[in-house]
Tab-separated table of C-alpha atoms in Angstrom:
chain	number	residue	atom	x	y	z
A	101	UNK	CA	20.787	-38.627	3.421
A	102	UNK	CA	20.354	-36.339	6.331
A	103	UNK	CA	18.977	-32.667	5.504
A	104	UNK	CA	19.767	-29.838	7.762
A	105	UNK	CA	18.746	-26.129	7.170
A	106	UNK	CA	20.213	-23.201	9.397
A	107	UNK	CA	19.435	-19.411	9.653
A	108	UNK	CA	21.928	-17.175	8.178
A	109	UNK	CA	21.044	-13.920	8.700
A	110	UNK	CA	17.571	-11.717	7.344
A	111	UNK	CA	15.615	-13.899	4.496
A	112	UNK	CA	18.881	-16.285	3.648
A	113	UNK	CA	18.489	-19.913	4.748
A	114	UNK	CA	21.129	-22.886	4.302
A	115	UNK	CA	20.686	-25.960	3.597
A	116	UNK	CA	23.202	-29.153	3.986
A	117	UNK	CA	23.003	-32.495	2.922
A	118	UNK	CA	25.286	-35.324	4.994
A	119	UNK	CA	24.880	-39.091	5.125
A	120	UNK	CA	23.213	-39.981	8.218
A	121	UNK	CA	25.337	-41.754	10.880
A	122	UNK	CA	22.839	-44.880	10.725
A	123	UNK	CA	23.654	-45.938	6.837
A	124	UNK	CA	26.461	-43.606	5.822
A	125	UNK	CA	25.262	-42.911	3.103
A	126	UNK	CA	24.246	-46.147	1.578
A	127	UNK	CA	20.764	-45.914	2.490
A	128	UNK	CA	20.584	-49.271	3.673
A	129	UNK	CA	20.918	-50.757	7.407
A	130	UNK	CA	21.307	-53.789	9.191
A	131	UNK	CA	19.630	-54.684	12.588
A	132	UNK	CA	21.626	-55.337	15.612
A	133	UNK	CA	20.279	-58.593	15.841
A	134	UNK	CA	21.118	-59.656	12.145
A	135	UNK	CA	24.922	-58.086	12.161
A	136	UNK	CA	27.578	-60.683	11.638
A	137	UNK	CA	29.887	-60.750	14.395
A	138	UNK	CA	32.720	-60.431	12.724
A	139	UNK	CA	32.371	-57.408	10.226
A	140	UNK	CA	29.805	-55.984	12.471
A	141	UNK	CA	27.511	-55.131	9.347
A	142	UNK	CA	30.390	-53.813	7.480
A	143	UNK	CA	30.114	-56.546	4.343
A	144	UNK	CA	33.922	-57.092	5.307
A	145	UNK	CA	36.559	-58.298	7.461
A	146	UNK	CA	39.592	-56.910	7.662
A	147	UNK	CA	42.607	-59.148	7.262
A	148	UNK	CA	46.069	-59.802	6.081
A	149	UNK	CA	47.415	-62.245	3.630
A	150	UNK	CA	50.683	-63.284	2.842
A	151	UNK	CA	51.075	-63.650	-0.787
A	152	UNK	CA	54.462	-66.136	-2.168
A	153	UNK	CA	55.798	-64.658	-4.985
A	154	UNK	CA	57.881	-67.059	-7.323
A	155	UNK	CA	60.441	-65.115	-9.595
A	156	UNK	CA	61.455	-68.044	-11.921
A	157	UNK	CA	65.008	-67.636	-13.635
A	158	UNK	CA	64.986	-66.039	-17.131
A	159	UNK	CA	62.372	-63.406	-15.658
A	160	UNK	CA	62.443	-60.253	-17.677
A	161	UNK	CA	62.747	-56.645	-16.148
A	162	UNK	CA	59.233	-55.074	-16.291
A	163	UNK	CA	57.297	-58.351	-16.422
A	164	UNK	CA	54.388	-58.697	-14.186
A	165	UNK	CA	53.596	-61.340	-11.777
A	166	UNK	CA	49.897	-60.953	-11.347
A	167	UNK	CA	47.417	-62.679	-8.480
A	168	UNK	CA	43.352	-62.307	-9.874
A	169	UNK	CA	41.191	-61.189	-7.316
A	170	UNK	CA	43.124	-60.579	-4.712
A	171	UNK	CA	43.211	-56.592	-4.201
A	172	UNK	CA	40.711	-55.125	-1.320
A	173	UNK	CA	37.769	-56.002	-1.296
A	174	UNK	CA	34.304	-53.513	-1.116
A	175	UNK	CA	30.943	-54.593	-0.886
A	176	UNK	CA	28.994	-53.949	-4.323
A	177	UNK	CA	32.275	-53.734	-6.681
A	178	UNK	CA	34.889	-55.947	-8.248
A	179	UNK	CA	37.528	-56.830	-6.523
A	180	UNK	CA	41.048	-55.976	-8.484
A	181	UNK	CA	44.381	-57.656	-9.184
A	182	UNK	CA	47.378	-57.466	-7.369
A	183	UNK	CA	50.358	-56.959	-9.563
A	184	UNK	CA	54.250	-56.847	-9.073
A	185	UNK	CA	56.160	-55.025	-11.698
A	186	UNK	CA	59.760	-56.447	-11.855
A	187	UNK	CA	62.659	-54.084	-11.607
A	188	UNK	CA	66.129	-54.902	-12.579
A	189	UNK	CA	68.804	-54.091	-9.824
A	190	UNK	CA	72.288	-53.648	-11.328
A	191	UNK	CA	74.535	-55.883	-9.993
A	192	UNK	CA	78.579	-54.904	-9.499
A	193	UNK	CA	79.613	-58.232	-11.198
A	194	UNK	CA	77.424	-60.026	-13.288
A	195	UNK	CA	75.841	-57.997	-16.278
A	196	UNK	CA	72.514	-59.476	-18.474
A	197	UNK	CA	71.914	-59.887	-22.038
A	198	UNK	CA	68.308	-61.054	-22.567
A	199	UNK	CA	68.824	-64.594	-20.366
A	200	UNK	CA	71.907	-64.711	-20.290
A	201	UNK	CA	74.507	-63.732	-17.686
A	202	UNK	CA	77.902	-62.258	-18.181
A	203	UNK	CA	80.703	-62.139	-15.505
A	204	UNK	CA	84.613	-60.499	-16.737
A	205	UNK	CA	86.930	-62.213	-14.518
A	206	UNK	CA	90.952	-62.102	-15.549
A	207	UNK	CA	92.745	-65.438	-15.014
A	208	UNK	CA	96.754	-65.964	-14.814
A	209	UNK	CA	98.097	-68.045	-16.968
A	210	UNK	CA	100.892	-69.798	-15.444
């Protein structure tokens, strides 16, 4: 932490407290020579992932699909789930009961 005091006016001082620009606040640092390359003494690397997500047949509206571990990522914490809530669109012609689906048609009979 960085500690800056400042005149106000007769007899009233101020004083701040900021993170310093070296550690932001963590109070730790990393010499140039040490930094990884890629994070650049960050702890991470940002990048994207393409997660596949399988909706089987029978799937309820509401359930979750759920991948462990694979949320953000910070350094000293645990890293969360990602989870997909399934929502039911309403469809013009077919209609669900539980895992079942219903169509109306009218036939001719000729």
């Amino acid at each position: 932490m960085k500690v800056s005091m400042r005149h106000l006016g007769a007899n009233m001082i101020q004083q701040m407290q900021h993170p310093c620009n070296e550690c932001k606040g963590t109070g730790e640092t990393i010499n140039d020579k040490d930094r990884c390359p890629q994070c650049k003494g960050e702890k991470v690397v940002q990048q994207k992932k393409v997660l596949e997500v399988h909706v089987e047949k029978g799937m309820q509206n509401s359930q979750k699909i759920t991948f462990p571990g694979e949320a953000d990522e910070a350094p000293d914490t645990i890293t969360g789930d990602i989870v997909f809530v399934l929502q039911q669109k309403e469809h013009p012609k077919f209609k669900r009961k539980g895992e079942d689906l219903f169509v109306e048609h009218t036939l001719s009979l000729t």
